[in-house]
Each structure stands twice: as structure tokens, then as C-alpha cells.
């Protein structure tokens, strides 16, 4: 097990769990189901409980509840910041973190996902929380370049989505210089997005 990688993934995961407006999810729509938890600030990650070869095992608990998720951070070695269309928002962008195995495709198969629960209010993108998401992506890409990456799925070219990306492009252009290498990797991933025509039915 690669202890620095486990430390990196655990650090990234804990930074997300501090948010109160958070959705935790796992599963694959191709397999017919997705599970979601809404912790509302009550999610807690245990410390290491075991020695080798199980040092990467952690439990994700909800306070005052028996519900929990078992995680092996020795296997979930990649942390992907993913911007992808979501049916929950009418195929407008969702802002997520997905943990995968080493060769996993975050757009297809992942072990655990976390997302901003409410990136929109009154039909408008919330630039404050999305800005925080982008800054966190840049920070983690800077701190843990072998672990943290950013990827953008193809986006539907609708008026609402184009408006969202106008806001996002402004946020990206002003992404601070605190972590310039991380900010560059985030900008390159998102500004290189592919827009596809929306097929109305």
C-alpha cells in the first residue's frame, strides 16, 4: 500500500466532508441504481483501524445513525474533480468529486462520489460555492498532482448550459494565483470541454 497516496486521498475526502451542503453517492446507472446520502454536516471518516495489509480501510459514518460506508483508500487511489451534466439539474453541470481505482474511468465507474447539493438557486448558478469548488480543485491538484485531477464530460449546448459556462469561464479566468500549477490544470480540463447539440424530443 502506498501510504502517501492514502494520506492524499484521505486529506481530500476530509476536506469535502466538512461541507454541510453535500451529497454522498455511489453506484452506477448502467447497473440500474445509485445510492445517495445527505449528511448535512454529520458525515465523519474514521481513522485507520487496522495494520497491514488493511491500513487503507476507513468507515464513513453518519452521526446519530447506524448508516455507514466502508472504504478502502488503499484501492481508491485517484481523486477526480468532475464537471458533468446531471439529470437532477436538467442536464446542467454538476460539480463532483469521484474516487476511483488506479485505472478507473471517473465518468463511468467509481467507488465513491461527493457533490455540491445545491449549485443552483432560483435557476441560477451559485458562483460563490462553485468558486470554492474550483479553488479546492486547484489546491488539491497542486498539493497532490499524482492523485488529484480534473475532468469535464461533454456538455449539452442549451441556453441554460451556455449561461452556466459563461459564469464558469469568468470564475476560471479569475482563479487565483495561490496555486498556479493547480489552477492551470483545472482551467485546461474545463476550458477544453466539448459541447454537443441538444436533441429535443
Coordinates of N, CA, C and O in Angstrom, one line a residue:
X1 N 0.8 -1.2 0.0 CA 0.0 0.0 0.0 C 0.9 1.3 0.0 O 1.9 1.3 0.7
X2 N 0.5 2.2 -0.7 CA 1.2 3.5 -0.9 C 0.7 4.5 0.2 O -0.3 5.1 0.0
X3 N 1.4 4.6 1.3 CA 0.9 5.5 2.4 C 0.7 6.9 2.0 O -0.2 7.6 2.4
X4 N 1.7 7.6 1.2 CA 1.4 8.9 0.8 C 0.2 9.1 -0.1 O -0.5 10.1 0.0
X5 N -0.2 8.1 -0.9 CA -1.4 8.2 -1.7 C -2.6 8.1 -0.8 O -3.6 8.9 -0.9
X6 N -2.6 7.2 0.2 CA -3.7 7.1 1.1 C -3.9 8.4 1.9 O -5.0 8.9 2.1
X7 N -2.8 9.0 2.3 CA -2.8 10.3 3.0 C -3.5 11.4 2.1 O -4.3 12.1 2.6
X8 N -3.1 11.4 0.9 CA -3.6 12.4 -0.1 C -5.1 12.2 -0.2 O -5.9 13.2 -0.1
X9 N -5.6 11.0 -0.5 CA -7.0 10.8 -0.7 C -7.8 11.1 0.5 O -8.8 11.7 0.5
X10 N -7.2 10.7 1.7 CA -7.9 10.9 2.9 C -8.0 12.4 3.2 O -9.1 12.9 3.7
X11 N -7.0 13.2 2.9 CA -7.0 14.6 3.1 C -8.0 15.3 2.2 O -8.8 16.1 2.7
X12 N -8.1 14.9 1.0 CA -9.1 15.4 0.0 C -10.5 15.1 0.5 O -11.4 15.9 0.5
X13 N -10.7 13.8 0.9 CA -12.0 13.4 1.3 C -12.5 14.2 2.6 O -13.6 14.6 2.7
X14 N -11.6 14.3 3.5 CA -11.9 15.0 4.8 C -12.3 16.5 4.5 O -13.2 17.1 5.2
X15 N -11.6 17.1 3.6 CA -11.9 18.5 3.3 C -13.3 18.6 2.7 O -14.0 19.6 3.0
X16 N -13.8 17.7 2.0 CA -15.2 17.7 1.5 C -16.2 17.4 2.6 O -17.3 18.1 2.6
X17 N -15.9 16.5 3.4 CA -16.9 16.2 4.5 C -17.1 17.3 5.4 O -18.1 17.3 6.2
X18 N -16.3 18.3 5.4 CA -16.5 19.5 6.3 C -17.7 20.4 5.8 O -18.2 21.2 6.5
X19 N -18.1 20.1 4.5 CA -19.2 20.9 3.9 C -20.5 20.4 4.4 O -20.7 19.2 4.6
X20 N -21.4 21.4 4.7 CA -22.8 21.0 5.1 C -23.7 20.8 3.9 O -24.7 20.0 4.0
X21 N -23.4 21.4 2.8 CA -24.3 21.2 1.6 C -23.7 20.2 0.7 O -23.1 20.5 -0.4
X22 N -23.8 18.9 1.0 CA -23.1 17.9 0.4 C -24.0 16.7 0.1 O -24.8 16.3 1.0
X23 N -23.8 16.0 -1.0 CA -24.4 14.8 -1.3 C -23.3 13.7 -1.5 O -22.4 14.0 -2.2
X24 N -23.5 12.6 -0.8 CA -22.6 11.4 -1.0 C -23.3 10.4 -1.8 O -24.5 10.1 -1.5
X25 N -22.6 9.8 -2.8 CA -23.3 8.9 -3.6 C -22.4 7.8 -4.1 O -21.2 8.0 -4.2
X26 N -23.0 6.6 -4.5 CA -22.2 5.6 -5.1 C -23.2 4.7 -5.9 O -24.4 4.8 -5.7
X27 N -22.6 3.9 -6.8 CA -23.5 3.1 -7.7 C -23.2 3.5 -9.1 O -22.5 4.4 -9.4
X28 N -23.9 2.8 -10.0 CA -23.7 3.0 -11.5 C -25.0 2.9 -12.1 O -25.7 1.8 -12.1
X29 N -25.4 3.9 -12.8 CA -26.7 3.9 -13.5 C -26.8 2.8 -14.5 O -27.9 2.2 -14.8
X30 N -25.6 2.4 -15.1 CA -25.6 1.3 -16.0 C -26.0 -0.1 -15.4 O -26.4 -1.0 -16.0
X31 N -25.9 -0.1 -14.0 CA -26.2 -1.3 -13.3 C -27.6 -1.1 -12.7 O -28.1 -2.0 -12.0
X32 N -28.3 0.0 -12.9 CA -29.7 0.2 -12.5 C -30.0 0.9 -11.2 O -31.1 1.0 -10.8
X33 N -28.9 1.4 -10.5 CA -29.2 2.0 -9.2 C -28.1 2.9 -8.7 O -26.9 2.6 -8.9
X34 N -28.5 4.0 -8.0 CA -27.5 4.8 -7.4 C -28.0 5.1 -6.0 O -29.2 5.4 -5.8
X35 N -27.1 5.1 -5.0 CA -27.5 5.4 -3.6 C -27.0 6.8 -3.3 O -25.9 7.2 -3.7
X36 N -27.8 7.6 -2.6 CA -27.4 8.9 -2.2 C -27.6 9.1 -0.7 O -28.6 8.6 -0.1
X37 N -26.7 9.8 0.0 CA -26.8 10.2 1.4 C -26.7 11.7 1.5 O -25.9 12.3 0.8
X38 N -27.5 12.3 2.3 CA -27.5 13.7 2.6 C -27.1 14.0 4.0 O -27.9 14.0 4.9
X39 N -25.8 14.1 4.3 CA -25.3 14.0 5.7 C -25.6 15.3 6.4 O -25.6 15.3 7.7
X40 N -25.7 16.5 5.8 CA -26.0 17.8 6.4 C -24.9 18.0 7.5 O -25.3 18.4 8.6
X41 N -23.7 17.8 7.2 CA -22.6 18.1 8.1 C -22.3 17.0 9.1 O -21.5 17.2 10.0
X42 N -23.0 15.9 9.0 CA -22.9 14.8 10.1 C -22.0 13.7 9.6 O -22.0 12.7 10.3
X43 N -21.3 13.8 8.5 CA -20.5 12.7 8.0 C -19.1 12.7 8.7 O -18.5 13.8 8.7
X44 N -18.7 11.6 9.1 CA -17.4 11.5 9.8 C -16.6 10.3 9.3 O -17.2 9.2 9.1
X45 N -15.3 10.5 9.0 CA -14.5 9.5 8.5 C -13.6 9.0 9.6 O -13.0 9.8 10.3
X46 N -13.6 7.7 9.8 CA -12.8 7.1 10.9 C -11.3 7.2 10.6 O -10.9 7.4 9.4
X47 N -10.4 7.1 11.6 CA -9.0 6.9 11.4 C -8.7 5.5 11.0 O -9.6 4.6 11.0
X48 N -7.5 5.2 10.7 CA -7.1 3.8 10.4 C -7.3 2.9 11.6 O -7.0 3.3 12.8
X49 N -7.9 1.8 11.4 CA -8.2 0.9 12.5 C -7.3 -0.4 12.5 O -7.2 -1.0 13.5
X50 N -6.7 -0.7 11.3 CA -6.0 -1.9 11.2 C -4.6 -1.7 10.7 O -4.3 -0.7 10.1
X51 N -3.8 -2.7 10.9 CA -2.4 -2.7 10.3 C -2.4 -3.3 8.9 O -3.4 -3.7 8.4
X52 N -1.2 -3.5 8.4 CA -1.1 -4.1 7.1 C -1.7 -5.5 7.0 O -1.6 -6.2 8.0
X53 N -2.3 -5.8 6.0 CA -2.5 -5.1 4.7 C -3.8 -4.3 4.6 O -4.2 -4.0 3.5
X54 N -4.3 -4.0 5.7 CA -5.7 -3.3 5.7 C -5.6 -1.9 6.2 O -6.6 -1.3 6.7
X55 N -4.4 -1.2 6.1 CA -4.2 0.1 6.6 C -5.1 1.2 5.9 O -5.3 2.2 6.5
X56 N -5.5 0.9 4.7 CA -6.3 1.9 4.0 C -7.8 1.8 4.3 O -8.5 2.7 3.8
X57 N -8.2 0.9 5.1 CA -9.7 0.8 5.4 C -10.1 1.9 6.3 O -9.5 2.2 7.3
X58 N -11.2 2.6 5.9 CA -11.9 3.6 6.7 C -13.4 3.4 6.6 O -13.9 2.8 5.7
X59 N -14.1 3.9 7.6 CA -15.6 3.9 7.6 C -16.1 5.3 7.6 O -15.5 6.2 8.3
X60 N -17.0 5.5 6.7 CA -17.7 6.8 6.7 C -19.0 6.7 7.4 O -19.9 6.0 7.0
X61 N -19.1 7.4 8.5 CA -20.3 7.3 9.4 C -21.2 8.5 9.3 O -20.6 9.6 9.1
X62 N -22.5 8.4 9.5 CA -23.3 9.5 9.8 C -23.6 9.5 11.3 O -24.0 8.5 11.9
X63 N -23.4 10.7 11.9 CA -23.6 10.8 13.3 C -25.0 10.5 13.7 O -25.9 10.8 13.0
X64 N -25.2 9.9 14.9 CA -26.5 9.5 15.4 C -27.3 8.6 14.5 O -28.5 8.7 14.4
X65 N -26.6 7.8 13.7 CA -27.2 6.9 12.8 C -26.3 5.6 12.6 O -25.1 5.7 12.7
X66 N -27.0 4.5 12.4 CA -26.2 3.3 12.1 C -25.6 3.2 10.7 O -24.9 2.3 10.4
X67 N -26.1 4.1 9.8 CA -25.7 4.1 8.4 C -24.2 4.4 8.3 O -23.7 5.3 8.9
X68 N -23.6 3.6 7.4 CA -22.1 3.9 7.2 C -21.7 3.3 5.8 O -22.5 2.5 5.2
X69 N -20.5 3.7 5.4 CA -20.0 3.2 4.1 C -18.6 2.7 4.4 O -17.8 3.4 5.1
X70 N -18.2 1.5 3.9 CA -16.9 1.0 4.0 C -16.0 1.5 2.8 O -16.5 1.3 1.7
X71 N -14.8 2.0 3.1 CA -14.0 2.5 2.0 C -12.6 1.9 2.2 O -12.1 1.7 3.3
X72 N -11.9 1.5 1.1 CA -10.6 1.1 1.1 C -9.7 2.1 0.3 O -9.7 2.1 -0.9
X73 N -9.1 3.1 1.1 CA -8.3 4.1 0.4 C -7.0 3.6 -0.1 O -6.3 4.3 -0.8
X74 N -6.7 2.3 0.2 CA -5.6 1.7 -0.4 C -5.8 1.3 -1.9 O -4.9 1.0 -2.7
X75 N -7.1 1.3 -2.2 CA -7.5 0.9 -3.6 C -8.1 2.1 -4.3 O -7.9 2.3 -5.6
X76 N -8.8 3.0 -3.6 CA -9.3 4.2 -4.3 C -8.2 5.3 -4.3 O -8.2 6.1 -3.4
X77 N -7.4 5.2 -5.3 CA -6.1 6.0 -5.2 C -6.2 7.2 -6.1 O -5.2 7.9 -6.2
X78 N -7.3 7.5 -6.8 CA -7.4 8.7 -7.6 C -8.6 9.5 -7.2 O -9.7 8.9 -7.0
X79 N -8.4 10.8 -7.1 CA -9.5 11.7 -6.8 C -9.7 12.6 -8.0 O -8.8 13.4 -8.4
X80 N -10.9 12.6 -8.5 CA -11.2 13.3 -9.8 C -12.2 14.4 -9.5 O -13.3 14.1 -9.0
X81 N -11.9 15.6 -9.8 CA -12.9 16.7 -9.8 C -13.6 16.6 -11.2 O -13.0 16.7 -12.2
X82 N -14.9 16.3 -11.1 CA -15.7 16.0 -12.3 C -16.8 17.0 -12.5 O -17.6 17.3 -11.6
X83 N -16.9 17.7 -13.6 CA -18.0 18.5 -14.0 C -18.8 17.8 -15.1 O -18.2 17.6 -16.2
X84 N -20.0 17.4 -14.8 CA -20.7 16.6 -15.7 C -22.2 16.9 -15.7 O -22.7 17.4 -14.7
X85 N -22.9 16.8 -16.9 CA -24.3 17.1 -16.9 C -25.1 16.1 -15.9 O -24.7 14.9 -15.8
X86 N -26.1 16.6 -15.2 CA -26.8 15.8 -14.3 C -28.3 15.9 -14.6 O -28.8 17.0 -14.7
X87 N -29.0 14.8 -14.6 CA -30.4 14.8 -14.8 C -31.1 15.5 -13.6 O -32.2 16.1 -13.8
X88 N -30.5 15.6 -12.5 CA -31.1 16.3 -11.3 C -31.2 17.8 -11.6 O -32.1 18.4 -11.0
X89 N -30.4 18.3 -12.4 CA -30.4 19.8 -12.7 C -30.9 20.0 -14.2 O -30.5 21.1 -14.7
X90 N -31.6 19.1 -14.8 CA -32.0 19.3 -16.2 C -30.8 19.3 -17.1 O -30.8 20.0 -18.1
X91 N -29.8 18.5 -16.8 CA -28.6 18.3 -17.6 C -27.7 19.5 -17.6 O -26.8 19.6 -18.4
X92 N -27.9 20.3 -16.6 CA -26.9 21.4 -16.4 C -25.8 20.8 -15.6 O -25.9 19.7 -15.0
X93 N -24.6 21.5 -15.4 CA -23.4 20.9 -14.8 C -23.6 20.6 -13.3 O -24.2 21.4 -12.6
X94 N -23.1 19.4 -13.0 CA -23.0 19.0 -11.6 C -21.5 19.1 -11.2 O -20.7 18.9 -12.1
X95 N -21.2 19.4 -9.9 CA -19.8 19.7 -9.5 C -19.5 18.6 -8.5 O -20.0 18.7 -7.4
X96 N -18.6 17.7 -8.8 CA -18.4 16.5 -8.0 C -17.0 16.2 -7.8 O -16.1 16.7 -8.4
X97 N -16.8 15.3 -6.8 CA -15.5 14.6 -6.6 C -15.8 13.1 -6.7 O -16.7 12.6 -6.0
X98 N -15.0 12.4 -7.5 CA -15.2 11.0 -7.6 C -13.9 10.2 -7.3 O -12.8 10.6 -7.8
X99 N -13.9 9.2 -6.4 CA -12.8 8.4 -6.1 C -12.8 7.1 -6.9 O -13.8 6.4 -6.9
X100 N -11.7 6.8 -7.6 CA -11.6 5.6 -8.4 C -10.4 4.8 -8.1 O -9.4 5.3 -7.4
X101 N -10.4 3.6 -8.6 CA -9.1 2.8 -8.5 C -8.2 3.4 -9.5 O -8.5 4.3 -10.3
X102 N -6.9 2.9 -9.5 CA -5.9 3.5 -10.3 C -6.2 3.7 -11.7 O -5.9 4.7 -12.3
X103 N -6.7 2.7 -12.4 CA -7.0 2.8 -13.8 C -8.5 3.0 -14.1 O -9.0 2.9 -15.2
X104 N -9.2 3.5 -13.1 CA -10.7 3.7 -13.3 C -11.0 4.9 -14.1 O -10.2 5.9 -14.1
X105 N -12.1 4.9 -14.8 CA -12.6 6.0 -15.6 C -13.7 6.7 -14.7 O -14.8 6.1 -14.5
X106 N -13.4 7.9 -14.3 CA -14.4 8.6 -13.3 C -15.7 8.9 -14.0 O -16.7 9.1 -13.2
X107 N -15.8 8.9 -15.3 CA -17.1 9.2 -15.9 C -17.9 8.0 -16.0 O -19.1 8.0 -16.4
X108 N -17.3 6.8 -15.8 CA -18.1 5.5 -16.0 C -18.2 4.7 -14.7 O -19.2 4.2 -14.3
X109 N -17.1 4.6 -14.0 CA -17.0 3.7 -12.8 C -16.2 4.3 -11.7 O -15.0 4.6 -11.9
X110 N -16.8 4.4 -10.5 CA -16.1 5.0 -9.4 C -16.6 4.3 -8.1 O -17.7 3.8 -8.0
X111 N -15.7 4.4 -7.1 CA -16.1 3.8 -5.8 C -17.0 4.7 -4.9 O -17.9 4.2 -4.2
X112 N -16.7 6.0 -4.9 CA -17.4 6.9 -4.1 C -17.5 8.3 -4.8 O -16.5 8.7 -5.4
X113 N -18.6 8.9 -4.7 CA -18.8 10.3 -5.2 C -19.3 11.2 -4.2 O -20.1 10.8 -3.3
X114 N -18.9 12.5 -4.3 CA -19.4 13.6 -3.5 C -19.8 14.7 -4.4 O -19.1 14.9 -5.4
X115 N -20.8 15.4 -4.1 CA -21.2 16.5 -5.0 C -21.8 17.7 -4.2 O -22.3 17.5 -3.1
X116 N -21.7 18.9 -4.8 CA -22.4 20.0 -4.2 C -23.9 19.8 -4.3 O -24.4 19.5 -5.4
X117 N -24.6 19.9 -3.2 CA -26.0 19.5 -3.3 C -26.9 20.6 -4.0 O -27.9 20.2 -4.7
X118 N -26.5 21.8 -3.8 CA -27.4 22.9 -4.4 C -26.5 23.9 -5.1 O -26.3 25.0 -4.6
X119 N -26.0 23.5 -6.3 CA -25.2 24.5 -7.0 C -26.0 25.6 -7.7 O -25.4 26.5 -8.3
X120 N -27.3 25.5 -7.7 CA -28.2 26.4 -8.3 C -29.3 26.9 -7.3 O -29.7 26.2 -6.4
X121 N -29.6 28.2 -7.4 CA -30.7 28.7 -6.6 C -31.5 29.6 -7.6 O -31.0 30.4 -8.3
X122 N -32.8 29.4 -7.5 CA -33.8 30.2 -8.4 C -33.3 30.1 -9.8 O -33.4 31.1 -10.6
X123 N -32.9 28.9 -10.2 CA -32.5 28.7 -11.6 C -31.2 29.3 -12.0 O -30.8 29.1 -13.2
X124 N -30.4 29.9 -11.1 CA -29.1 30.5 -11.4 C -28.0 29.7 -10.7 O -28.1 29.3 -9.6
X125 N -26.9 29.6 -11.5 CA -25.7 29.1 -10.9 C -25.2 29.9 -9.7 O -25.2 31.2 -9.8
X126 N -24.8 29.3 -8.6 CA -24.3 30.0 -7.4 C -22.8 30.1 -7.5 O -22.0 29.2 -7.2
X127 N -22.3 31.3 -8.0 CA -20.9 31.5 -8.2 C -20.0 31.3 -6.9 O -18.9 30.9 -7.0
X128 N -20.6 31.6 -5.8 CA -19.8 31.6 -4.5 C -19.4 30.1 -4.2 O -18.2 29.9 -4.0
X129 N -20.3 29.2 -4.3 CA -19.9 27.8 -3.9 C -19.2 27.2 -5.1 O -18.3 26.3 -4.8
X130 N -19.5 27.5 -6.3 CA -18.7 27.0 -7.4 C -17.3 27.5 -7.4 O -16.3 26.8 -7.7
X131 N -17.1 28.7 -7.1 CA -15.8 29.3 -6.9 C -15.0 28.5 -5.9 O -13.8 28.2 -6.1
X132 N -15.6 28.2 -4.8 CA -15.0 27.4 -3.7 C -14.6 26.0 -4.2 O -13.5 25.5 -3.9
X133 N -15.5 25.4 -5.0 CA -15.2 24.1 -5.6 C -14.0 24.2 -6.5 O -13.1 23.4 -6.4
X134 N -13.9 25.2 -7.4 CA -12.7 25.4 -8.3 C -11.5 25.6 -7.5 O -10.4 25.1 -7.9
X135 N -11.5 26.4 -6.5 CA -10.3 26.7 -5.7 C -9.8 25.4 -5.0 O -8.6 25.2 -4.9
X136 N -10.8 24.6 -4.5 CA -10.4 23.4 -3.9 C -9.8 22.4 -4.9 O -8.8 21.7 -4.6
X137 N -10.3 22.4 -6.1 CA -9.7 21.5 -7.1 C -8.3 22.0 -7.4 O -7.4 21.1 -7.6
X138 N -8.1 23.3 -7.6 CA -6.8 23.8 -7.8 C -5.8 23.5 -6.7 O -4.6 23.1 -6.9
X139 N -6.3 23.7 -5.5 CA -5.4 23.4 -4.3 C -5.0 21.9 -4.3 O -3.8 21.6 -4.1
X140 N -5.9 21.0 -4.5 CA -5.6 19.6 -4.4 C -4.8 19.2 -5.6 O -3.9 18.3 -5.5
X141 N -5.0 19.7 -6.8 CA -4.2 19.4 -7.9 C -2.7 19.9 -7.7 O -1.8 19.3 -8.2
X142 N -2.6 21.0 -7.0 CA -1.2 21.5 -6.6 C -0.6 20.6 -5.5 O 0.6 20.2 -5.6
X143 N -1.4 20.3 -4.5 CA -0.8 19.5 -3.3 C -0.5 18.1 -3.7 O 0.5 17.5 -3.3
X144 N -1.4 17.5 -4.5 CA -1.3 16.0 -4.8 C -1.4 15.8 -6.3 O -2.4 15.1 -6.7
X145 N -0.5 16.2 -7.1 CA -0.6 16.1 -8.5 C -0.7 14.7 -9.1 O -1.2 14.5 -10.1
X146 N -0.2 13.7 -8.3 CA -0.2 12.3 -8.7 C -1.6 11.7 -8.4 O -1.9 10.6 -8.9
X147 N -2.4 12.4 -7.6 CA -3.7 11.8 -7.1 C -4.9 12.6 -7.7 O -5.8 12.0 -8.1
X148 N -4.8 13.9 -7.6 CA -6.0 14.8 -7.9 C -5.9 15.3 -9.3 O -4.9 15.8 -9.8
X149 N -7.0 15.1 -10.1 CA -7.1 15.6 -11.4 C -8.5 16.2 -11.7 O -9.4 16.0 -10.8
X150 N -8.7 16.8 -12.8 CA -10.0 17.4 -13.1 C -10.4 16.9 -14.5 O -9.5 16.8 -15.4
X151 N -11.7 16.6 -14.7 CA -12.2 16.2 -16.0 C -13.5 16.8 -16.2 O -14.3 17.0 -15.3
X152 N -13.8 17.0 -17.5 CA -15.1 17.6 -17.8 C -15.8 16.7 -18.9 O -15.2 16.5 -19.9
X153 N -17.0 16.2 -18.6 CA -17.7 15.5 -19.5 C -18.3 16.4 -20.6 O -18.4 17.6 -20.4
X154 N -18.7 15.8 -21.7 CA -19.4 16.6 -22.7 C -20.6 17.3 -22.2 O -21.4 16.7 -21.4
X155 N -20.8 18.5 -22.6 CA -21.9 19.3 -22.1 C -22.9 19.6 -23.2 O -22.6 19.8 -24.4
X156 N -24.2 19.5 -22.8 CA -25.3 19.8 -23.7 C -25.3 21.3 -24.0 O -25.2 22.1 -23.1
X157 N -25.4 21.7 -25.3 CA -25.4 23.1 -25.7 C -26.9 23.6 -25.7 O -27.6 23.6 -26.7
X158 N -27.3 24.0 -24.5 CA -28.7 24.6 -24.3 C -28.4 26.0 -23.8 O -27.4 26.3 -23.3
X159 N -29.4 26.9 -23.9 CA -29.3 28.2 -23.4 C -28.9 28.3 -22.0 O -28.0 29.1 -21.6
X160 N -29.5 27.5 -21.1 CA -29.2 27.5 -19.7 C -27.7 27.0 -19.5 O -27.0 27.6 -18.7
X161 N -27.3 26.0 -20.2 CA -25.9 25.5 -20.0 C -24.9 26.5 -20.5 O -23.9 26.7 -19.9
X162 N -25.2 27.1 -21.6 CA -24.3 28.2 -22.1 C -24.2 29.3 -21.2 O -23.1 29.9 -21.0
X163 N -25.3 29.7 -20.5 CA -25.2 30.7 -19.5 C -24.4 30.3 -18.3 O -23.5 31.1 -17.8
X164 N -24.5 29.0 -17.9 CA -23.7 28.5 -16.8 C -22.3 28.6 -17.1 O -21.4 29.0 -16.3
X165 N -21.9 28.2 -18.4 CA -20.5 28.2 -18.7 C -19.9 29.6 -18.9 O -18.7 29.8 -18.8
X166 N -20.8 30.5 -19.2 CA -20.3 31.9 -19.2 C -19.8 32.3 -17.8 O -18.8 33.0 -17.7
X167 N -20.6 32.0 -16.8 CA -20.3 32.3 -15.4 C -19.0 31.5 -15.1 O -18.1 32.0 -14.5
X168 N -19.0 30.2 -15.4 CA -17.8 29.4 -15.1 C -16.5 29.9 -15.7 O -15.5 29.9 -15.1
X169 N -16.6 30.3 -17.0 CA -15.4 30.8 -17.7 C -14.9 32.1 -17.0 O -13.7 32.3 -16.8
X170 N -15.8 32.9 -16.5 CA -15.4 34.1 -15.7 C -14.7 33.7 -14.4 O -13.6 34.2 -14.0
X171 N -15.3 32.7 -13.7 CA -14.6 32.2 -12.5 C -13.3 31.6 -12.8 O -12.3 31.7 -12.0
X172 N -13.2 30.8 -13.9 CA -11.9 30.2 -14.2 C -10.8 31.2 -14.6 O -9.7 31.1 -14.2
X173 N -11.2 32.3 -15.3 CA -10.3 33.3 -15.7 C -9.7 34.0 -14.5 O -8.6 34.6 -14.5
X174 N -10.5 34.1 -13.4 CA -10.1 34.7 -12.2 C -9.7 33.8 -11.1 O -9.6 34.2 -9.9
X175 N -9.5 32.5 -11.4 CA -9.0 31.5 -10.4 C -7.6 32.0 -10.0 O -6.7 32.2 -10.7
X176 N -7.5 32.2 -8.7 CA -6.4 32.8 -8.1 C -5.0 32.2 -8.4 O -4.9 31.2 -8.9
X177 N -4.0 33.0 -8.0 CA -2.6 32.6 -8.3 C -2.0 31.9 -7.1 O -0.8 31.6 -7.1
X178 N -2.8 31.5 -6.1 CA -2.3 30.9 -4.9 C -1.7 29.5 -5.2 O -0.6 29.1 -4.7
X179 N -2.3 28.8 -6.2 CA -1.8 27.5 -6.6 C -1.8 27.5 -8.2 O -2.6 26.9 -8.8
X180 N -0.9 28.3 -8.8 CA -0.9 28.5 -10.2 C -0.9 27.2 -11.1 O -1.6 27.1 -12.1
X181 N -0.1 26.2 -10.6 CA 0.0 25.0 -11.4 C -1.3 24.2 -11.3 O -1.8 23.7 -12.3
X182 N -1.9 24.2 -10.1 CA -3.2 23.5 -10.0 C -4.3 24.2 -10.7 O -5.1 23.6 -11.4
X183 N -4.3 25.6 -10.7 CA -5.3 26.4 -11.4 C -5.2 26.1 -12.9 O -6.2 26.0 -13.6
X184 N -3.9 26.0 -13.4 CA -3.7 25.8 -14.8 C -4.3 24.5 -15.2 O -5.0 24.4 -16.3
X185 N -4.1 23.4 -14.5 CA -4.6 22.1 -14.8 C -6.2 22.1 -14.8 O -6.8 21.5 -15.6
X186 N -6.8 22.8 -13.9 CA -8.2 22.9 -13.8 C -8.8 23.7 -15.0 O -9.7 23.2 -15.7
X187 N -8.1 24.8 -15.3 CA -8.6 25.6 -16.5 C -8.5 24.8 -17.8 O -9.4 24.8 -18.6
X188 N -7.4 24.1 -17.9 CA -7.2 23.3 -19.2 C -8.2 22.2 -19.3 O -8.8 22.0 -20.4
X189 N -8.6 21.6 -18.2 CA -9.6 20.5 -18.3 C -10.9 21.0 -18.6 O -11.7 20.5 -19.4
X190 N -11.3 22.2 -18.0 CA -12.7 22.7 -18.1 C -12.9 23.5 -19.4 O -13.9 23.5 -20.1
X191 N -11.8 24.3 -19.7 CA -12.0 25.1 -20.9 C -11.8 24.3 -22.2 O -12.2 24.7 -23.3
X192 N -11.3 23.1 -22.1 CA -11.3 22.2 -23.2 C -12.5 21.3 -23.4 O -12.5 20.3 -24.1
X193 N -13.6 21.7 -22.8 CA -14.8 20.9 -22.8 C -15.4 20.8 -24.2 O -15.1 21.6 -25.1
X194 N -16.1 19.7 -24.4 CA -16.8 19.5 -25.7 C -18.3 19.8 -25.5 O -18.9 19.3 -24.6
X195 N -18.8 20.7 -26.3 CA -20.3 21.0 -26.3 C -21.0 20.2 -27.4 O -20.5 20.2 -28.6
X196 N -22.1 19.5 -27.1 CA -22.8 18.8 -28.1 C -24.2 19.3 -28.2 O -24.8 19.9 -27.2
X197 N -24.8 19.2 -29.4 CA -26.1 19.8 -29.7 C -27.1 19.0 -28.9 O -27.1 17.8 -28.7
X198 N -28.1 19.8 -28.3 CA -29.2 19.2 -27.6 C -30.3 18.7 -28.6 O -30.7 19.5 -29.5
X199 N -30.6 17.5 -28.4 CA -31.6 16.9 -29.3 C -33.0 17.0 -28.6 O -33.3 16.2 -27.6
X200 N -33.9 17.9 -29.0 CA -35.2 18.0 -28.4 C -36.1 16.9 -28.9 O -35.9 16.3 -30.0
X201 N -37.0 16.5 -28.0 CA -38.0 15.4 -28.4 C -39.4 15.9 -28.4 O -39.7 17.0 -27.9

